[in-house]
Every structure is written in C-alpha cells, then in structure tokens.
Amino acid sequence: MGKESNHFDKEGYFGEFGGRYAPEILHDALVELETTYKKLKKNKQFKKELEYYRKNYIGRPSPLTFAERLTKAWGGAKIWLKREDLNHTGAHKINNTIGQVLIAKSMGKTRIIAETGAGQHGVATATVGAMFRMETVVYMGDEDLRRQELNAIRMRMMGAKVVGVSSGTATLKDATSEAMRDWALNVSNTHYIVGSSIGPHPFPTIVRDFQSVIGTESRKQFKKENGRLPNAVVACVGGGSNAVGMFYGFLKDKKVKLYGVEAGGYSSEPGTHSATIQFGRTGFLHGTKTLVIQDEFGQIVPAHSVSAGLDYPGVGPEHAHFHKSGRVTYANVGDEDALDAFLEVCRVEGIIPALETAHAFRFAKDLAKSMGKKENLLICLSGRGDKDVAEVARLRKGEFS
C-alpha cells in the first residue's frame, strides 16, 4: 500500500474533488469502512496476509518486459511493458479485490457484491468470493454481457450470481447504480467491492492504495534494469484504477511525464465517447465530486467506447485533480485506432492486449515516435484481451476467416 500523498486530506478530497456524497443509509457503512481500513493499514498481520496473497495467489511482482519488436516498429523511444496481464485472472483488478475481501472478512461480512464493465473486476471479485467462501453477486450491464460473455461465464463457474442490468445504456454506469442500491438494502452483511478509483470516500483511496503496487514495483524494477527512471509513463483511463496505481509510483519524480488515455469513441459529439477529462464538467456521480460528462442541465450523458471497461461517464476524483494540477496529461484515442493498435500488438509483439490497454498503446505509438531513441517509455499493460477476441472479430468482419 502506498503512502497518502500531500494532495489528500482527512475529509477524502483530492484538491477540490472527492468527498462522500452518499445516501444517508450508507453513511454508517462508509464510516465503518474508513475506520476499519485506517486500523488495518497499520496492522502488521494484515500487511503480512496481503503480501502473502500478492506473492502466492496473484503472482506478484508482475514482470517488466522490454518490447523489442514494438520498439523497432515504432522507431522511437524504447518501449517497456508492466505486465498486469500476467496476474492471476488476467488483469490488475485482482490487486484490489484481494485487499478488499480481507477488509470485508475483518468486518465480519459474509456477502460481497461488485459492478463490472469489461468483466475483469467481476471475475476478480468472483475469484476471491470463491476462495473466501463468500456469497458473491456481480452486476453487469446487458450490453456488456453481450460483449464480454466469456467473463460472465467465468464468474458463474466460480459460483457468483451475475445480474444483468437493462436500465439506461445497460453498461458500467448502470451496473454501478444497481450495485449501490443492493448495498443500501443489504448493508448489514454485505461489502461492496468497488472496482475502480471512483465512489464516495474512502473507496478512491482504498482502490488507489491497493493498486499502487503497480507503480511501486514498476519504479523499482525499471531503476534496477536501467539505472534510471523512464522518461514517460502511459496508462489507459476509464474510472482510472490501473492508471492511478501506476502513476502513484512516479508522482514525486517530476522529470517523469505521466499520460492518461481515455476512450475517444467515434466522434466528439455527446454520447459517442468516454473522454471525461476533455469534455466533462465538475459534477457528482456515484457519491463523489469529480469530472462528469453531462448536458447543460446537469444530466449524465451516456458514454460510449468499443472497450466495455472504459465506457464510464465520469473519472476517479484523483484523476480530476491530477488533470487540474497539471501533473498528468490526458488524451483520448478513438474506437478504430484502438482496434488497429489491438491487432498491431498481437502481430508485432505476440501479446493480445485488453481493448482498454489498446487505447494506451495507440497513444504511446505516436508519443514514442516523438521521443529520442535513447529515451524510455513505460506502458501499463492493464489486462489481457482474451475477453475481447470475439468482439474484435465481430467488428472486423471477415478479417480472420
């Protein structure tokens, strides 16, 4: 777990963003969670248990890989990959669910719930639910169930109940809303394992702390391998958990440039993208004050992305602060460019990346070309793309027949 940075205060704000704007029925549960987590952070046994599962269950530390073929193909900076795709369950999400299920166990909860978009957080939640013998329910939008059927099957195989959500756009925002309703109704025996760096305090901090292992490891590994730090670090951003975890390791290294890549969809018109940093305005979503894609009346505008894990109309409050402070530069990549990058990484490097990460790869390609050949660019490969293969084949009809 990382240390709290100086942009965080006791009320759960990152600059002007964050806070706890939740229904009164959840107030006591959030206070209990905050109090429990503060105690556990200082508890040697908790730290020891967390480290045990990181090493022996997740498979940490995840490797740092020099992408020699992409480096040659792109013709600029040296490309390095932090391989979160090699974690147990195939993504960074397990870093957080292991930590949160240990918190749930310490609070005496017997049931866990989660929201999921691409299904990787759902799979990671189902995995720890099976391991710790907890009743598990995962909410997933019907559109995402169609796009990510493989992950839905994986969840059910591990005993989780997968609940389809048909309201709204039937994607991640709506699944999150349903999960919060469930938690409000069953708060006495249930812990809600929020999957990204979103939600009311203390969730953004908890998720960030558990994911900060990515950046902490990356910094140590890179320095050992190269004798210095990377010139730039790139990660995809939906809610923002893999990115905040990666960035956290380098925040104090001012010479290391940090880049977050959102989903540009297929146009800049409302409802056709998920580029919250570029198009969002300050508002409130799922219990936190952050940047939100909304209309002139403050109503949430549906988000879109070819990637089920990025189509969220908000962003974690810490990312909103990083943007406003200028510490992180945010950009966006469109659907077709992300699909092109997905296939390029498959064919050039022999790695099938998640469609989420493909957005980061496409941005990194242009960035690398603008950098010198002696410079180094580190990409957080947040997850593997097995889950996306059927959807990519559908969208690129005839290309694989």
Coordinates of C-alpha atoms in Angstrom, one line a residue:
M1 CA 0.0 0.0 0.0
G2 CA 1.2 3.4 -0.8
K3 CA 1.6 6.4 1.5
E4 CA -1.0 9.1 1.3
S5 CA 0.2 12.0 -0.9
N6 CA 0.1 15.6 0.1
H7 CA -2.9 16.3 -2.2
F8 CA -5.2 14.2 0.1
D9 CA -6.8 15.4 3.2
K10 CA -8.7 13.7 6.0
E11 CA -12.1 14.5 4.5
G12 CA -11.4 12.4 1.5
Y13 CA -10.7 15.2 -1.0
F14 CA -8.0 15.4 -3.7
G15 CA -7.8 19.2 -4.2
E16 CA -11.5 20.2 -4.8
F17 CA -12.5 16.7 -5.9
G18 CA -13.7 13.7 -4.0
G19 CA -15.7 13.6 -0.8
R20 CA -18.6 11.5 0.4
Y21 CA -21.9 12.2 -1.2
A22 CA -23.9 9.1 -0.5
P23 CA -27.4 8.3 0.7
E24 CA -27.8 8.5 4.5
I25 CA -28.5 4.8 4.7
L26 CA -24.9 4.2 3.6
H27 CA -23.2 6.7 5.9
D28 CA -22.6 4.4 8.8
A29 CA -21.2 1.7 6.4
L30 CA -18.8 4.1 4.8
V31 CA -17.6 5.4 8.2
E32 CA -17.2 1.8 9.4
L33 CA -15.2 1.0 6.2
E34 CA -13.0 4.1 6.7
T35 CA -12.3 3.3 10.4
T36 CA -11.6 -0.3 9.7
Y37 CA -9.2 0.4 6.8
K38 CA -7.2 3.0 8.8
K39 CA -6.7 0.4 11.5
L40 CA -5.8 -2.4 9.1
K41 CA -3.2 -0.2 7.3
K42 CA -1.2 -0.1 10.5
N43 CA -1.8 -3.8 11.3
K44 CA 1.3 -6.0 10.8
Q45 CA -0.8 -9.2 10.4
F46 CA -3.0 -7.6 7.7
K47 CA 0.1 -6.4 5.8
K48 CA 1.6 -9.9 6.1
E49 CA -1.5 -11.6 4.9
L50 CA -1.9 -9.1 2.0
E51 CA 1.7 -9.7 0.9
Y52 CA 1.2 -13.5 1.1
Y53 CA -1.7 -13.4 -1.3
R54 CA 0.1 -10.9 -3.6
K55 CA 3.0 -13.3 -3.9
N56 CA 1.4 -16.7 -3.8
Y57 CA -2.0 -16.1 -5.3
I58 CA -1.8 -13.1 -7.7
G59 CA 1.8 -13.9 -8.7
R60 CA 3.4 -10.6 -7.9
P61 CA 5.6 -9.0 -8.7
S62 CA 4.4 -8.9 -12.3
P63 CA 7.2 -8.8 -14.9
L64 CA 8.6 -5.7 -16.5
T65 CA 9.1 -6.6 -20.2
F66 CA 11.2 -4.8 -22.9
A67 CA 9.1 -4.8 -26.0
E68 CA 11.9 -5.1 -28.5
R69 CA 9.7 -5.6 -31.6
L70 CA 7.4 -2.7 -30.9
T71 CA 10.4 -0.5 -30.2
K72 CA 11.7 -1.3 -33.7
A73 CA 8.3 -1.0 -35.4
W74 CA 7.6 2.4 -33.9
G75 CA 11.1 3.7 -34.4
G76 CA 11.5 6.0 -31.4
A77 CA 11.8 5.5 -27.7
K78 CA 12.4 2.1 -26.1
I79 CA 9.1 0.5 -25.1
W80 CA 8.7 -1.2 -21.8
L81 CA 5.6 -3.0 -20.5
K82 CA 4.4 -3.6 -17.0
R83 CA 2.7 -6.9 -17.4
E84 CA -0.5 -6.8 -15.3
D85 CA -2.0 -9.1 -17.9
L86 CA 0.1 -11.9 -16.3
N87 CA -1.6 -11.6 -12.9
H88 CA -4.0 -14.4 -11.8
T89 CA -7.4 -13.6 -13.6
G90 CA -5.6 -11.7 -16.3
A91 CA -5.7 -8.1 -15.2
H92 CA -4.8 -5.6 -12.5
K93 CA -8.2 -5.9 -10.8
I94 CA -7.2 -8.7 -8.6
N95 CA -4.8 -6.4 -6.7
N96 CA -7.8 -4.5 -5.3
T97 CA -10.3 -7.4 -4.8
I98 CA -7.8 -9.4 -2.7
G99 CA -7.3 -6.3 -0.4
Q100 CA -11.0 -5.5 -0.1
V101 CA -12.1 -9.1 0.6
L102 CA -9.6 -9.1 3.5
I103 CA -11.2 -5.9 4.8
A104 CA -14.7 -7.5 4.4
K105 CA -13.6 -10.5 6.3
S106 CA -12.2 -8.3 9.1
M107 CA -15.6 -6.5 9.3
G108 CA -17.4 -9.9 9.6
K109 CA -19.2 -9.5 6.3
T110 CA -20.4 -12.7 4.6
R111 CA -21.5 -11.4 1.3
I112 CA -19.7 -9.3 -1.4
I113 CA -21.1 -7.5 -4.4
A114 CA -19.5 -5.7 -7.3
E115 CA -20.1 -3.8 -10.5
T116 CA -18.2 -4.7 -13.7
G117 CA -17.9 -3.4 -17.3
A118 CA -15.4 -5.5 -19.2
G119 CA -15.9 -8.2 -16.6
Q120 CA -12.3 -8.3 -15.3
H121 CA -13.3 -6.8 -12.0
G122 CA -16.3 -9.2 -11.9
V123 CA -14.0 -12.1 -12.5
A124 CA -11.6 -10.9 -9.8
T125 CA -14.4 -10.5 -7.3
A126 CA -15.9 -13.9 -8.1
T127 CA -12.4 -15.4 -7.7
V128 CA -11.9 -14.0 -4.1
G129 CA -15.5 -14.8 -3.3
A130 CA -14.9 -18.5 -4.1
M131 CA -11.6 -18.5 -2.3
F132 CA -13.0 -16.9 0.9
R133 CA -16.4 -18.7 0.8
M134 CA -18.5 -15.6 0.4
E135 CA -21.8 -15.2 -1.3
T136 CA -21.0 -13.1 -4.4
V137 CA -23.2 -11.1 -6.7
V138 CA -21.9 -9.1 -9.7
Y139 CA -23.9 -6.5 -11.6
M140 CA -23.2 -6.2 -15.3
G141 CA -25.0 -4.2 -18.0
D142 CA -26.8 -6.3 -20.6
E143 CA -24.7 -4.7 -23.4
D144 CA -21.5 -5.6 -21.6
L145 CA -22.8 -9.1 -21.0
R146 CA -23.2 -9.5 -24.8
R147 CA -19.7 -8.1 -25.4
Q148 CA -18.0 -9.9 -22.6
E149 CA -19.8 -13.3 -22.5
L150 CA -16.6 -15.2 -21.7
N151 CA -16.1 -13.3 -18.5
A152 CA -19.7 -13.7 -17.4
I153 CA -19.3 -17.5 -17.8
R154 CA -16.1 -17.4 -15.8
M155 CA -17.9 -15.6 -12.9
R156 CA -20.7 -18.1 -12.9
M157 CA -18.2 -21.0 -13.0
M158 CA -16.8 -19.7 -9.7
G159 CA -20.2 -19.6 -8.1
A160 CA -21.0 -15.9 -8.5
K161 CA -24.5 -14.8 -9.4
V162 CA -24.3 -12.4 -12.4
V163 CA -27.2 -10.0 -12.6
G164 CA -27.8 -8.3 -15.9
V165 CA -28.8 -4.6 -15.9
S166 CA -31.1 -3.4 -18.6
S167 CA -31.7 0.2 -17.5
G168 CA -30.1 3.2 -19.1
T169 CA -27.4 2.3 -21.5
A170 CA -27.0 -1.1 -19.9
T171 CA -23.3 -0.6 -19.3
L172 CA -21.0 0.2 -16.5
K173 CA -22.7 3.3 -15.1
D174 CA -26.0 1.4 -14.7
A175 CA -24.3 -1.6 -13.2
T176 CA -22.7 0.6 -10.6
S177 CA -26.0 2.2 -9.8
E178 CA -27.6 -1.2 -9.2
A179 CA -24.7 -2.4 -7.0
M180 CA -25.1 0.7 -4.8
R181 CA -28.8 0.0 -4.5
D182 CA -28.1 -3.5 -3.4
W183 CA -25.5 -2.3 -0.9
A184 CA -28.0 0.1 0.6
L185 CA -30.6 -2.7 1.1
N186 CA -28.1 -5.3 2.5
V187 CA -25.5 -3.2 4.2
S188 CA -25.5 -5.2 7.5
N189 CA -23.9 -8.4 5.9
T190 CA -22.6 -7.1 2.6
H191 CA -19.4 -5.3 1.5
Y192 CA -19.4 -3.6 -1.9
I193 CA -16.0 -4.1 -3.6
V194 CA -15.9 -1.0 -5.8
G195 CA -13.7 -1.9 -8.8
S196 CA -12.2 1.5 -9.8
S197 CA -10.9 4.7 -8.2
I198 CA -14.5 6.1 -8.0
G199 CA -17.3 6.3 -5.5
P200 CA -17.6 8.0 -2.1
H201 CA -14.7 8.3 0.3
P202 CA -12.9 6.1 1.3
F203 CA -13.2 4.0 -1.9
P204 CA -11.0 6.1 -4.2
T205 CA -8.2 6.0 -1.6
I206 CA -8.6 2.3 -0.8
V207 CA -8.6 1.3 -4.5
R208 CA -5.6 3.6 -5.2
D209 CA -3.6 2.1 -2.3
F210 CA -4.2 -1.5 -3.4
Q211 CA -3.3 -0.7 -7.0
S212 CA -0.3 1.4 -6.1
V213 CA 1.7 -1.8 -6.0
I214 CA 1.8 -1.5 -9.8
G215 CA 3.7 1.8 -9.7
T216 CA 5.8 0.9 -6.7
E217 CA 7.0 -2.3 -8.4
S218 CA 7.5 -0.6 -11.8
R219 CA 9.7 2.1 -10.4
K220 CA 11.9 -0.4 -8.5
Q221 CA 12.1 -2.8 -11.5
F222 CA 12.8 -0.1 -14.0
K223 CA 15.6 1.5 -12.0
K224 CA 17.2 -1.8 -11.3
E225 CA 17.1 -2.7 -15.0
N226 CA 18.2 0.6 -16.4
G227 CA 19.9 2.5 -13.6
R228 CA 17.4 5.4 -14.1
L229 CA 13.6 6.1 -14.4
P230 CA 11.5 6.1 -17.6
N231 CA 11.1 9.4 -19.4
A232 CA 7.3 8.8 -19.8
V233 CA 4.6 6.5 -18.4
V234 CA 1.3 5.8 -20.2
A235 CA -1.9 4.1 -18.9
C236 CA -5.5 3.9 -20.1
V237 CA -8.2 5.6 -18.0
G238 CA -11.8 4.7 -17.6
G239 CA -12.7 5.1 -13.9
G240 CA -8.9 5.0 -13.5
S241 CA -7.7 2.3 -11.2
N242 CA -4.8 0.9 -13.2
A243 CA -3.6 4.4 -14.1
V244 CA -3.7 5.8 -10.6
G245 CA -1.9 2.7 -9.4
M246 CA 0.8 3.1 -12.0
F247 CA 1.1 6.9 -11.7
Y248 CA 1.4 6.7 -7.9
G249 CA 4.8 5.2 -8.1
F250 CA 6.1 8.2 -10.1
L251 CA 4.2 11.2 -8.7
K252 CA 7.2 12.7 -6.9
D253 CA 9.5 12.2 -9.9
K254 CA 8.8 15.4 -11.7
K255 CA 11.0 14.5 -14.7
V256 CA 8.8 11.5 -15.4
K257 CA 6.0 12.6 -17.7
L258 CA 2.6 10.9 -17.0
Y259 CA -0.1 10.3 -19.6
G260 CA -3.6 9.0 -19.2
V261 CA -5.5 7.8 -22.2
E262 CA -9.3 7.9 -22.3
A263 CA -11.8 6.5 -24.9
G264 CA -12.5 8.8 -27.7
G265 CA -15.2 6.7 -29.2
Y266 CA -16.2 7.6 -32.7
S267 CA -16.7 11.4 -32.5
S268 CA -16.7 14.4 -30.2
E269 CA -20.5 14.6 -30.0
P270 CA -22.2 13.8 -26.7
G271 CA -23.0 10.1 -26.3
T272 CA -20.3 8.9 -28.7
H273 CA -17.2 8.9 -26.5
S274 CA -16.0 8.5 -22.9
A275 CA -13.5 11.3 -22.8
T276 CA -14.4 12.7 -19.4
I277 CA -11.3 14.8 -18.9
Q278 CA -11.7 16.6 -22.2
F279 CA -15.4 17.0 -22.3
G280 CA -16.6 16.6 -18.7
R281 CA -17.5 19.3 -16.2
T282 CA -17.4 19.3 -12.4
G283 CA -20.4 17.4 -11.0
F284 CA -21.5 14.5 -8.8
L285 CA -21.6 10.8 -9.8
H286 CA -21.9 7.7 -7.6
G287 CA -21.1 9.5 -4.4
T288 CA -18.2 11.6 -5.4
K289 CA -17.4 15.1 -6.8
T290 CA -15.5 14.8 -10.0
L291 CA -15.5 15.5 -13.7
V292 CA -18.6 14.1 -15.3
I293 CA -19.9 14.0 -18.9
Q294 CA -23.2 15.9 -18.6
D295 CA -25.6 18.1 -20.5
E296 CA -26.4 21.8 -19.9
F297 CA -29.0 20.7 -17.3
G298 CA -26.5 18.6 -15.3
Q299 CA -28.0 15.3 -16.5
I300 CA -25.5 12.4 -17.1
V301 CA -24.8 11.9 -20.8
P302 CA -24.4 8.2 -21.9
A303 CA -20.8 7.2 -22.5
H304 CA -19.5 5.1 -25.4
S305 CA -16.4 3.1 -26.1
V306 CA -15.5 0.0 -28.1
S307 CA -14.0 -1.1 -24.8
A308 CA -16.5 -2.2 -22.2
G309 CA -14.1 -1.2 -19.4
L310 CA -13.8 2.4 -20.5
D311 CA -17.3 3.5 -21.2
Y312 CA -18.0 5.3 -17.9
P313 CA -19.2 9.0 -18.0
G314 CA -17.0 10.0 -15.0
V315 CA -13.5 9.6 -13.8
G316 CA -11.9 9.0 -10.4
P317 CA -11.6 12.2 -8.4
E318 CA -7.9 11.8 -8.0
H319 CA -7.5 11.9 -11.8
A320 CA -9.6 15.0 -11.9
H321 CA -7.2 16.5 -9.5
F322 CA -4.1 15.3 -11.5
H323 CA -5.6 17.0 -14.6
K324 CA -6.4 20.3 -12.8
S325 CA -2.9 20.4 -11.2
G326 CA -1.2 19.6 -14.5
R327 CA 0.8 16.6 -13.1
V328 CA -0.8 14.2 -15.6
T329 CA -1.5 14.9 -19.3
Y330 CA -4.7 13.3 -20.6
A331 CA -5.6 12.4 -24.2
N332 CA -8.1 10.2 -25.9
V333 CA -8.0 7.6 -28.7
G334 CA -10.9 6.6 -30.9
D335 CA -12.5 3.2 -31.4
E336 CA -10.9 2.4 -34.8
D337 CA -7.5 3.5 -33.7
A338 CA -7.8 1.3 -30.6
L339 CA -8.8 -1.7 -32.7
D340 CA -5.8 -1.1 -35.0
A341 CA -3.5 -1.0 -32.0
F342 CA -5.0 -4.1 -30.6
L343 CA -4.2 -6.0 -33.8
E344 CA -0.7 -4.4 -34.1
V345 CA 0.3 -5.5 -30.6
C346 CA -1.0 -9.0 -31.4
R347 CA 1.0 -9.3 -34.6
V348 CA 4.2 -7.5 -33.7
E349 CA 4.8 -8.4 -30.1
G350 CA 2.8 -11.7 -29.8
I351 CA 0.6 -10.3 -27.0
I352 CA -3.2 -10.0 -27.1
P353 CA -3.9 -6.8 -25.0
A354 CA -7.2 -5.8 -23.5
L355 CA -9.1 -3.3 -25.6
E356 CA -8.7 -0.9 -22.7
T357 CA -4.9 -1.1 -22.9
A358 CA -5.1 -0.9 -26.7
H359 CA -6.0 2.8 -26.3
A360 CA -2.8 3.3 -24.3
F361 CA -0.8 1.5 -26.9
R362 CA -2.1 3.7 -29.8
F363 CA -1.3 6.9 -27.9
A364 CA 2.1 5.5 -26.9
K365 CA 2.9 4.8 -30.6
D366 CA 2.7 8.5 -31.5
L367 CA 4.4 9.5 -28.3
A368 CA 7.3 7.1 -28.8
K369 CA 7.9 8.5 -32.3
S370 CA 8.3 12.0 -30.9
M371 CA 10.9 10.8 -28.4
G372 CA 14.6 10.1 -28.8
K373 CA 15.9 6.5 -29.3
K374 CA 17.8 6.7 -26.0
E375 CA 14.6 7.6 -24.1
N376 CA 12.3 5.1 -22.4
L377 CA 8.5 4.8 -22.4
L378 CA 6.7 2.6 -19.9
I379 CA 3.2 1.3 -20.7
C380 CA 0.9 -0.3 -18.1
L381 CA -0.5 -3.4 -19.9
S382 CA -3.5 -3.5 -17.6
G383 CA -5.0 -6.7 -18.8
R384 CA -5.1 -9.4 -21.5
G385 CA -7.5 -9.4 -24.3
D386 CA -9.0 -12.9 -24.4
K387 CA -12.2 -11.4 -23.3
D388 CA -12.2 -9.1 -26.4
V389 CA -11.4 -11.5 -29.1
A390 CA -15.0 -12.3 -30.1
E391 CA -16.0 -8.7 -30.2
V392 CA -13.0 -7.6 -32.3
A393 CA -13.7 -10.4 -34.7
R394 CA -17.3 -9.2 -35.0
L395 CA -16.3 -5.6 -35.6
R396 CA -13.6 -6.5 -38.1
K397 CA -15.8 -8.9 -40.1
G398 CA -14.0 -11.3 -42.5
E399 CA -10.5 -10.3 -41.3
F400 CA -10.0 -13.6 -39.5
S401 CA -11.9 -16.1 -41.7

